[in-house]
Amino acid sequence: MTLRRFAAAGLALSLLCGGSALGQARNEVSIHQTAPVDLRAVDPEGTLVEELIVNAKLPGPAWWKVSDADSTVYILAIPALSPKTLAFDTSVLERRLDGANRLIMAPEPEISIVRVIGLAMGGRRYFLADKPMRDTLPPELRARLEKRLADSDEKLDSMDDIKPAFAGFLVANMKKGGSINIQSGGVADKVEEIAKKGELKKRPRIQKLDGYDVIDALKSVGSLPKPMQEFCLDAGLREADAGGFRTVETAQRWAEGDVVKLAAADRGYQACLSATPGVASEIRKTIDRSTKAIDQALKTPGKSVALVNFRPLLSEEGVLSKLKAKGYTITTPDEVQP
């Protein structure tokens, strides 16, 4: 695998860092360690709040509501990844946007092409292994990796020059022939497009929050210690064994408001990302930005709409938990009225 190809894969990885994939976490890493490492201390998305995991009763995706005496923010939990062609019922969305004070967009990754090129050219220590990667793996993990490579018509030594964490990402997204299969979401773009439509009687002000630095997140993954490197490879192999991250299937469940199944799905490689200190730090920052923006919107009488990625919204450290702690009333999708 060439450094150029790997840099392209790393750029695709940045899309995954744009929010969290859906599903539950494995809260411990125990791959060839003397004792498990509790990921809950690192992963801000690892545990969801059970009482918030409720299916929608209204048509389309699920909505949560945050309110006080004279103001309301309707929150749509959006998937981090989805096909751009995804169709969903927008009737509730259009009613919420019509007359809203503002539309708060979810934070997005900030990608500097200059820094991407610089990382690809000078960041070899973050990506490349000191010795053939397969030689450093426990036998069982090596056997699983080699089977996956063989099934994808790749040479068994094709990933020997990179670290296990990045190999995990590649095997999770590799089709036969070695191609990378990632689809980035169009949900936020579609919502923004609707918000700008002239059909709305009163269009909301669109508020875009600061994003986060993808390159620092990638460096964090590359700097993981050996047990976490192996955990990331294991996570990628589990995702591959399950058929890869099922973007289309997951997006369809989201479109139907099936929150329970979304929450129960395996997170795959995303469990590695969210348990990486640098990525976890960026996720916490996006949670804080969304919480602050919604809190500010609630100071103005009337209604607003906010987009927040699924797990950052519903986790124990997430947006709804922080807003509840501030004294706001939280209403779940089974109780939110038209």
Coordinates of C-alpha atoms in Angstrom, one line a residue:
M1 CA 0.0 0.0 0.0
T2 CA 1.5 3.3 -1.0
L3 CA 1.6 6.4 1.2
R4 CA -0.5 8.2 -1.3
R5 CA -3.3 5.6 -1.2
F6 CA -3.1 5.6 2.6
A7 CA -3.4 9.4 2.7
A8 CA -6.6 9.1 0.7
A9 CA -7.9 6.6 3.1
G10 CA -7.0 8.9 6.0
L11 CA -9.0 11.7 4.4
A12 CA -11.9 9.3 4.1
L13 CA -11.5 8.5 7.8
S14 CA -12.1 12.2 8.5
L15 CA -15.6 11.8 7.4
L16 CA -16.2 9.2 10.1
C17 CA -14.9 11.7 12.6
G18 CA -17.6 14.1 11.5
G19 CA -19.8 12.7 14.2
S20 CA -20.5 9.4 15.5
A21 CA -21.8 6.3 13.8
L22 CA -24.9 4.9 15.5
G23 CA -24.9 1.9 17.9
Q24 CA -23.7 0.7 21.2
A25 CA -20.2 0.6 22.5
R26 CA -17.9 -2.1 23.8
N27 CA -16.8 -0.5 27.0
E28 CA -13.6 -2.5 27.6
V29 CA -10.5 -3.4 25.7
S30 CA -9.0 -6.7 26.7
I31 CA -7.1 -7.8 23.7
H32 CA -3.9 -9.4 25.1
Q33 CA -3.7 -7.2 28.1
T34 CA -3.3 -8.3 31.7
A35 CA -6.4 -6.3 32.7
P36 CA -9.2 -4.7 30.7
V37 CA -9.0 -1.0 30.0
D38 CA -12.3 0.8 30.8
L39 CA -13.1 3.0 27.7
R40 CA -15.9 4.9 29.5
A41 CA -13.3 7.2 31.0
V42 CA -12.3 8.2 27.5
D43 CA -15.3 7.6 25.2
P44 CA -17.9 10.4 25.6
E45 CA -20.4 8.5 23.4
G46 CA -20.0 5.1 24.9
T47 CA -23.1 4.9 27.0
L48 CA -26.5 6.2 25.9
V49 CA -29.2 7.4 28.3
E50 CA -31.8 4.6 28.2
E51 CA -34.8 6.7 28.8
L52 CA -34.0 8.8 25.7
I53 CA -33.9 5.8 23.4
V54 CA -37.5 5.9 22.2
N55 CA -38.9 5.4 18.7
A56 CA -40.7 8.2 16.9
K57 CA -44.5 8.3 16.6
L58 CA -44.6 11.2 14.1
P59 CA -43.8 10.5 10.4
G60 CA -40.1 10.5 9.5
P61 CA -37.0 10.8 11.7
A62 CA -37.1 11.1 15.5
W63 CA -37.3 14.5 17.2
W64 CA -36.5 15.5 20.8
K65 CA -37.7 18.7 22.4
V66 CA -36.0 21.0 24.9
S67 CA -38.2 23.7 26.5
D68 CA -38.8 26.2 29.3
A69 CA -41.7 28.4 30.0
D70 CA -41.7 30.4 26.7
S71 CA -39.2 28.8 24.3
T72 CA -38.7 25.5 22.6
V73 CA -35.8 24.0 20.6
Y74 CA -36.8 20.9 18.5
I75 CA -33.7 18.7 18.0
L76 CA -33.3 16.3 15.1
A77 CA -30.7 13.6 15.7
I78 CA -28.9 13.2 12.4
P79 CA -26.7 10.3 11.2
A80 CA -23.0 11.0 10.7
L81 CA -23.0 9.1 7.4
S82 CA -25.8 8.6 4.9
P83 CA -26.3 8.3 1.1
K84 CA -26.8 11.6 -0.5
T85 CA -29.9 10.2 -2.2
L86 CA -31.6 9.3 1.1
A87 CA -35.3 10.2 1.0
F88 CA -37.3 10.8 4.2
D89 CA -40.6 12.4 5.2
T90 CA -39.9 16.1 5.7
S91 CA -43.4 17.2 6.7
V92 CA -42.6 17.5 10.4
L93 CA -39.3 19.2 9.6
E94 CA -41.0 21.8 7.4
R95 CA -43.5 22.6 10.1
R96 CA -40.7 23.0 12.7
L97 CA -38.6 25.2 10.4
D98 CA -41.5 27.5 9.4
G99 CA -41.4 30.5 11.8
A100 CA -38.4 29.2 13.7
N101 CA -36.0 31.8 15.1
R102 CA -32.9 29.9 14.0
L103 CA -31.6 26.6 12.6
I104 CA -28.5 25.4 14.5
M105 CA -26.4 23.2 12.3
A106 CA -24.3 20.3 13.7
P107 CA -20.5 21.1 13.9
E108 CA -18.6 19.7 11.0
P109 CA -15.0 18.7 10.4
E110 CA -12.5 21.3 9.2
I111 CA -10.2 20.0 6.6
S112 CA -7.1 22.0 5.6
I113 CA -5.8 20.6 2.3
V114 CA -2.4 22.1 3.2
R115 CA -2.3 20.2 6.5
V116 CA -3.5 17.0 4.8
I117 CA -0.7 17.2 2.3
G118 CA 1.8 18.1 5.1
L119 CA 0.6 15.1 7.1
A120 CA 0.9 12.8 4.1
M121 CA 4.4 14.0 3.3
G122 CA 5.9 14.3 6.8
G123 CA 3.7 12.4 9.2
R124 CA 5.1 8.9 8.5
R125 CA 5.6 8.2 12.2
Y126 CA 1.9 8.5 12.8
F127 CA 0.9 5.9 10.2
L128 CA 3.8 3.6 9.5
A129 CA 4.8 0.6 11.5
D130 CA 8.4 0.2 12.8
K131 CA 8.4 -3.5 11.9
P132 CA 6.1 -5.6 9.7
M133 CA 2.7 -5.1 11.3
R134 CA 1.5 -8.7 11.1
D135 CA 4.6 -9.8 13.0
T136 CA 3.5 -7.8 16.0
L137 CA 0.0 -9.2 16.2
P138 CA -1.2 -12.0 18.5
P139 CA -1.8 -15.2 16.4
E140 CA -5.6 -15.0 16.5
L141 CA -5.8 -11.4 15.4
R142 CA -3.2 -12.0 12.7
A143 CA -5.2 -15.0 11.3
R144 CA -8.4 -12.9 11.2
L145 CA -6.6 -10.1 9.3
E146 CA -5.0 -12.4 6.8
K147 CA -8.4 -14.0 6.1
R148 CA -9.9 -10.6 5.5
L149 CA -7.1 -9.7 3.1
A150 CA -7.4 -12.9 1.2
D151 CA -11.1 -12.5 0.9
S152 CA -10.5 -9.1 -0.5
D153 CA -8.0 -10.3 -3.1
E154 CA -5.2 -8.4 -1.3
K155 CA -1.7 -9.7 -0.7
L156 CA -1.2 -10.8 2.9
D157 CA 1.7 -8.3 3.3
S158 CA -0.2 -5.4 1.8
M159 CA -0.7 -3.7 5.1
D160 CA 2.5 -4.6 6.8
D161 CA 3.9 -1.1 6.6
I162 CA 1.1 0.6 8.5
K163 CA -0.1 0.6 12.1
P164 CA -2.9 -1.7 13.2
A165 CA -5.3 1.1 14.0
F166 CA -5.3 2.3 10.4
A167 CA -5.4 -1.2 9.1
G168 CA -8.6 -1.6 11.1
F169 CA -10.1 1.3 9.3
L170 CA -9.1 0.0 5.9
V171 CA -10.3 -3.5 6.4
A172 CA -13.7 -2.2 7.7
N173 CA -14.2 -0.3 4.5
M174 CA -12.5 -2.6 1.9
K175 CA -14.5 -4.2 -0.9
K176 CA -13.1 -7.1 -3.0
G177 CA -10.4 -5.6 -5.1
G178 CA -9.2 -3.3 -2.3
S179 CA -11.5 -0.3 -3.0
I180 CA -12.7 1.9 -0.2
N181 CA -16.4 2.3 0.2
I182 CA -17.6 5.3 2.1
Q183 CA -20.6 7.4 1.6
S184 CA -20.9 10.8 3.2
G185 CA -24.2 12.2 4.5
G186 CA -26.5 14.7 2.8
V187 CA -29.0 15.0 5.6
A188 CA -27.7 18.3 7.0
D189 CA -27.5 19.8 3.5
K190 CA -31.0 18.8 2.8
V191 CA -32.3 20.3 6.0
E192 CA -30.4 23.5 5.2
E193 CA -31.9 23.6 1.7
I194 CA -35.4 23.3 3.1
A195 CA -34.7 26.0 5.6
K196 CA -33.8 28.4 2.7
K197 CA -37.0 27.6 0.7
G198 CA -39.3 30.5 -0.2
E199 CA -42.3 28.3 0.6
L200 CA -41.7 28.8 4.3
K201 CA -43.7 31.8 5.7
K202 CA -40.8 32.8 7.9
R203 CA -37.4 31.3 7.3
P204 CA -35.0 30.7 10.2
R205 CA -31.6 32.3 10.6
I206 CA -29.0 29.6 10.0
Q207 CA -26.4 29.3 12.7
K208 CA -23.3 27.3 11.8
L209 CA -21.1 26.2 14.7
D210 CA -17.3 25.9 14.7
G211 CA -16.0 22.5 13.6
Y212 CA -12.9 20.6 14.7
D213 CA -9.5 19.8 13.3
V214 CA -9.4 16.4 11.5
I215 CA -5.6 16.3 11.3
D216 CA -5.1 16.4 15.0
A217 CA -7.7 13.6 15.3
L218 CA -5.8 11.4 12.8
K219 CA -2.5 12.0 14.7
S220 CA -4.2 10.9 17.9
V221 CA -5.3 7.6 16.3
G222 CA -1.7 7.0 15.0
S223 CA -0.2 7.7 18.5
L224 CA -2.3 5.0 20.3
P225 CA -0.5 2.5 22.4
K226 CA -0.3 -1.2 21.3
P227 CA -3.4 -2.5 23.1
M228 CA -5.6 0.2 21.7
Q229 CA -4.0 -0.3 18.2
E230 CA -5.0 -3.9 18.4
F231 CA -8.5 -2.9 19.7
C232 CA -8.9 -0.7 16.6
L233 CA -7.9 -3.5 14.3
D234 CA -10.3 -5.9 16.1
A235 CA -13.1 -3.3 15.7
G236 CA -12.4 -2.9 12.0
L237 CA -12.4 -6.7 11.5
R238 CA -15.7 -7.1 13.4
E239 CA -17.2 -4.4 11.2
A240 CA -16.0 -6.2 8.1
D241 CA -17.3 -9.5 9.3
A242 CA -20.7 -8.0 9.8
G243 CA -20.6 -6.7 6.2
G244 CA -19.1 -3.3 6.8
F245 CA -20.7 -0.3 8.1
R246 CA -24.2 -0.5 6.7
T247 CA -24.7 3.1 5.7
V248 CA -27.9 2.5 3.6
E249 CA -29.5 0.3 6.2
T250 CA -28.7 2.6 9.1
A251 CA -29.9 5.7 7.2
Q252 CA -33.2 4.0 6.4
R253 CA -33.7 3.1 10.0
W254 CA -33.0 6.8 10.9
A255 CA -35.5 7.9 8.2
E256 CA -38.2 5.7 9.8
G257 CA -37.5 7.0 13.3
D258 CA -36.3 3.6 14.6
V259 CA -34.2 4.9 17.5
V260 CA -34.2 1.6 19.4
K261 CA -32.5 -0.4 16.5
L262 CA -30.1 2.4 15.8
A263 CA -29.0 2.4 19.4
A264 CA -28.6 -1.4 19.5
A265 CA -26.4 -1.7 16.4
D266 CA -22.7 -2.5 16.8
R267 CA -20.5 0.7 16.4
G268 CA -17.7 -1.2 14.7
Y269 CA -14.7 1.0 14.0
Q270 CA -16.3 4.1 15.5
A271 CA -15.8 2.5 18.9
C272 CA -12.1 2.8 18.3
L273 CA -12.3 6.4 17.1
S274 CA -14.4 7.6 20.1
A275 CA -12.1 5.9 22.6
T276 CA -9.1 7.7 21.1
P277 CA -8.2 10.6 23.4
G278 CA -7.8 13.2 20.6
V279 CA -11.0 12.2 18.9
A280 CA -12.9 12.0 22.2
S281 CA -11.7 15.5 23.1
E282 CA -13.0 16.9 19.8
I283 CA -16.4 15.1 20.3
R284 CA -16.7 16.8 23.7
K285 CA -16.0 20.1 22.2
T286 CA -18.8 19.6 19.6
I287 CA -21.1 18.6 22.4
D288 CA -20.3 21.7 24.3
R289 CA -20.8 23.9 21.3
S290 CA -24.2 22.4 20.5
T291 CA -25.3 22.7 24.1
K292 CA -24.2 26.3 24.4
A293 CA -26.0 27.2 21.1
I294 CA -29.2 25.5 22.2
D295 CA -29.1 27.1 25.6
Q296 CA -28.7 30.5 23.9
A297 CA -31.6 29.9 21.6
L298 CA -33.8 29.0 24.6
K299 CA -33.3 32.6 25.9
T300 CA -35.5 33.9 23.0
P301 CA -39.2 33.3 23.2
G302 CA -40.6 31.1 20.4
K303 CA -39.1 28.0 18.7
S304 CA -35.8 27.0 17.1
V305 CA -34.5 23.9 15.4
A306 CA -31.2 22.2 16.0
L307 CA -29.3 19.4 14.3
V308 CA -27.1 17.2 16.5
N309 CA -25.4 13.9 15.7
F310 CA -27.1 10.9 17.2
R311 CA -24.7 9.7 19.9
P312 CA -23.5 13.2 21.0
L313 CA -27.1 14.0 21.5
L314 CA -28.2 10.9 23.5
S315 CA -25.1 9.9 25.5
E316 CA -24.6 10.3 29.2
E317 CA -22.2 13.1 28.5
G318 CA -24.3 14.4 25.6
V319 CA -26.3 17.5 24.7
L320 CA -29.6 16.4 26.2
S321 CA -28.0 15.4 29.5
K322 CA -26.2 18.7 29.8
L323 CA -29.4 20.7 29.0
K324 CA -31.4 18.6 31.5
A325 CA -28.8 19.5 34.1
K326 CA -29.5 23.2 33.4
G327 CA -33.1 22.7 34.4
Y328 CA -34.8 22.5 30.9
T329 CA -37.6 20.1 30.2
I330 CA -36.7 17.2 27.8
T331 CA -39.4 15.6 25.8
T332 CA -38.7 12.3 23.9
P333 CA -39.9 11.3 20.4
D334 CA -42.9 9.3 21.7
E335 CA -44.3 12.4 23.4
V336 CA -43.3 15.2 21.0
Q337 CA -46.4 16.7 19.4
P338 CA -46.8 17.9 15.8

